[in-house]
Short mmCIF file of C-alpha atoms in Angstrom, two decimals:
data_model
loop_
_atom_site.label_atom_id
_atom_site.label_comp_id
_atom_site.label_asym_id
_atom_site.label_seq_id
_atom_site.Cartn_x
_atom_site.Cartn_y
_atom_site.Cartn_z
CA MET A 1 -23.94 6.47 -5.47
CA PRO A 2 -25.05 6.45 -9.11
CA SER A 3 -22.32 6.35 -11.73
CA GLY A 4 -21.08 9.86 -12.47
CA ALA A 5 -22.86 11.32 -9.45
CA PHE A 6 -21.33 13.81 -7.05
CA ASP A 7 -20.36 12.03 -3.78
CA VAL A 8 -22.36 14.11 -1.31
CA GLU A 9 -21.46 11.93 1.68
CA SER A 10 -17.71 12.38 1.16
CA PHE A 11 -18.15 16.08 0.46
CA TYR A 12 -20.11 16.57 3.69
CA ALA A 13 -17.47 14.61 5.65
CA ALA A 14 -14.73 16.84 4.21
CA LEU A 15 -16.73 19.96 5.05
CA ASP A 16 -17.26 18.68 8.58
CA SER A 17 -13.53 18.06 9.01
CA HIS A 18 -12.81 21.57 7.75
CA ARG A 19 -15.45 23.00 10.11
CA GLN A 20 -14.03 21.13 13.10
CA ALA A 21 -10.46 22.16 12.27
CA LYS A 22 -11.59 25.79 12.36
CA GLY A 23 -13.55 25.25 15.59
CA LEU A 24 -16.82 26.41 14.02
CA THR A 25 -20.44 25.50 14.50
CA TRP A 26 -22.62 24.75 11.48
CA ARG A 27 -24.35 28.06 12.13
CA GLU A 28 -21.00 29.83 11.76
CA VAL A 29 -20.31 27.87 8.57
CA SER A 30 -23.63 29.13 7.25
CA GLU A 31 -22.77 32.72 8.14
CA GLN A 32 -19.23 32.60 6.76
CA SER A 33 -20.02 30.70 3.56
CA GLY A 34 -23.33 32.38 2.72
CA VAL A 35 -25.07 28.99 2.49
CA SER A 36 -28.38 28.62 4.30
CA GLN A 37 -28.71 26.34 7.30
CA PRO A 38 -31.43 24.29 5.55
CA THR A 39 -28.96 23.60 2.72
CA LEU A 40 -26.38 22.38 5.22
CA SER A 41 -29.03 20.23 6.88
CA ARG A 42 -29.97 18.67 3.53
CA LEU A 43 -26.29 17.91 2.90
CA SER A 44 -26.08 16.14 6.26
CA GLN A 45 -28.95 13.93 5.07
CA GLY A 46 -27.08 13.01 1.88
CA ARG A 47 -29.08 15.29 -0.40
CA ARG A 48 -27.31 17.30 -3.09
CA PRO A 49 -26.90 21.04 -2.74
CA ASP A 50 -27.97 23.42 -5.47
CA VAL A 51 -25.19 24.66 -7.72
CA ASP A 52 -24.94 28.02 -5.96
CA GLY A 53 -24.69 26.39 -2.53
CA LEU A 54 -22.08 23.97 -3.80
CA ALA A 55 -20.03 26.81 -5.30
CA LEU A 56 -20.18 28.82 -2.07
CA LEU A 57 -19.15 25.83 0.05
CA LEU A 58 -16.28 24.96 -2.28
CA ALA A 59 -15.05 28.56 -2.16
CA TRP A 60 -15.39 28.73 1.63
CA SER A 61 -13.63 25.42 2.26
CA GLY A 62 -11.04 25.47 -0.51
CA LEU A 63 -12.08 21.94 -1.48
CA ASP A 64 -11.86 20.79 -5.10
CA ALA A 65 -15.13 19.45 -6.54
CA ALA A 66 -13.19 16.98 -8.69
CA PHE A 67 -12.29 14.98 -5.58
CA PHE A 68 -15.96 14.08 -5.19
CA LEU A 69 -16.57 12.89 -8.75
CA PRO A 70 -15.98 9.23 -9.58
CA GLY A 71 -13.19 8.65 -12.04
CA ALA A 72 -11.86 12.19 -11.76
CA SER A 73 -8.10 12.42 -11.73
CA SER A 74 -6.78 13.51 -8.38
CA PRO A 75 -3.40 13.59 -6.67
CA GLU A 76 -2.17 10.59 -4.74
CA PRO A 77 -3.73 10.99 -1.26
CA LEU A 78 -0.46 10.62 0.64
CA ALA A 79 1.29 13.13 -1.61
CA GLN A 80 -1.51 15.62 -1.07
CA LEU A 81 -1.46 14.99 2.68
CA THR A 82 2.30 15.48 2.82
CA ALA A 83 2.00 18.81 1.03
CA ASN A 84 -0.76 19.95 3.37
CA LEU A 85 1.12 18.94 6.51
CA ARG A 86 4.30 20.65 5.33
CA ALA A 87 2.34 23.83 4.57
CA ASP A 88 0.69 23.90 8.02
CA ARG A 89 2.30 26.76 9.93
CA ASN A 90 1.14 25.19 13.20
CA LEU A 91 3.56 22.28 12.73
CA THR A 92 7.34 22.22 12.85
CA PRO A 93 8.97 20.34 9.97
CA GLU A 94 9.83 17.56 12.41
CA ASN A 95 6.24 17.29 13.65
CA ALA A 96 4.92 17.28 10.07
CA ALA A 97 7.33 14.46 9.19
CA ALA A 98 6.28 12.48 12.27
CA LEU A 99 2.61 12.84 11.38
CA GLU A 100 3.34 11.82 7.80
CA GLN A 101 5.03 8.66 9.01
CA ILE A 102 2.14 7.77 11.35
CA ILE A 103 -0.46 8.37 8.66
CA ARG A 104 1.55 6.53 5.99
CA VAL A 105 1.72 3.39 8.16
CA ALA A 106 -1.99 3.58 9.00
CA TYR A 107 -2.93 4.26 5.37
CA GLN A 108 -0.93 1.29 4.11
CA GLN A 109 -2.56 -0.90 6.75
CA PHE A 110 -6.13 0.08 5.86
CA ARG A 111 -6.18 0.85 2.13
CA HIS A 112 -7.77 -1.61 -0.27
CA GLU A 113 -5.60 -3.00 -3.00
#
């Protein structure tokens, strides 16, 4: 990825995770977000979306574009994950805490320092 460039691969992976969590097909993502299927296909190939497509996908997914820019300040990943797990109404507080613990151990094992 060129310096200062938007990380399309990570953005697409995050979109795909969001899509899977909602149980949607890419066609349904296209319909819900207002982004054309060819744009989604180009993203899957690592090509950048146009600014309108990017804006629509960010709005649809709730993702923050800053997370995909090198050097941009972002929250500590585990802190952000903890907040998201605790906000998930599908999890009890105990289940959220258990998932946090599992992920924390795995994250510490695999992160690069």
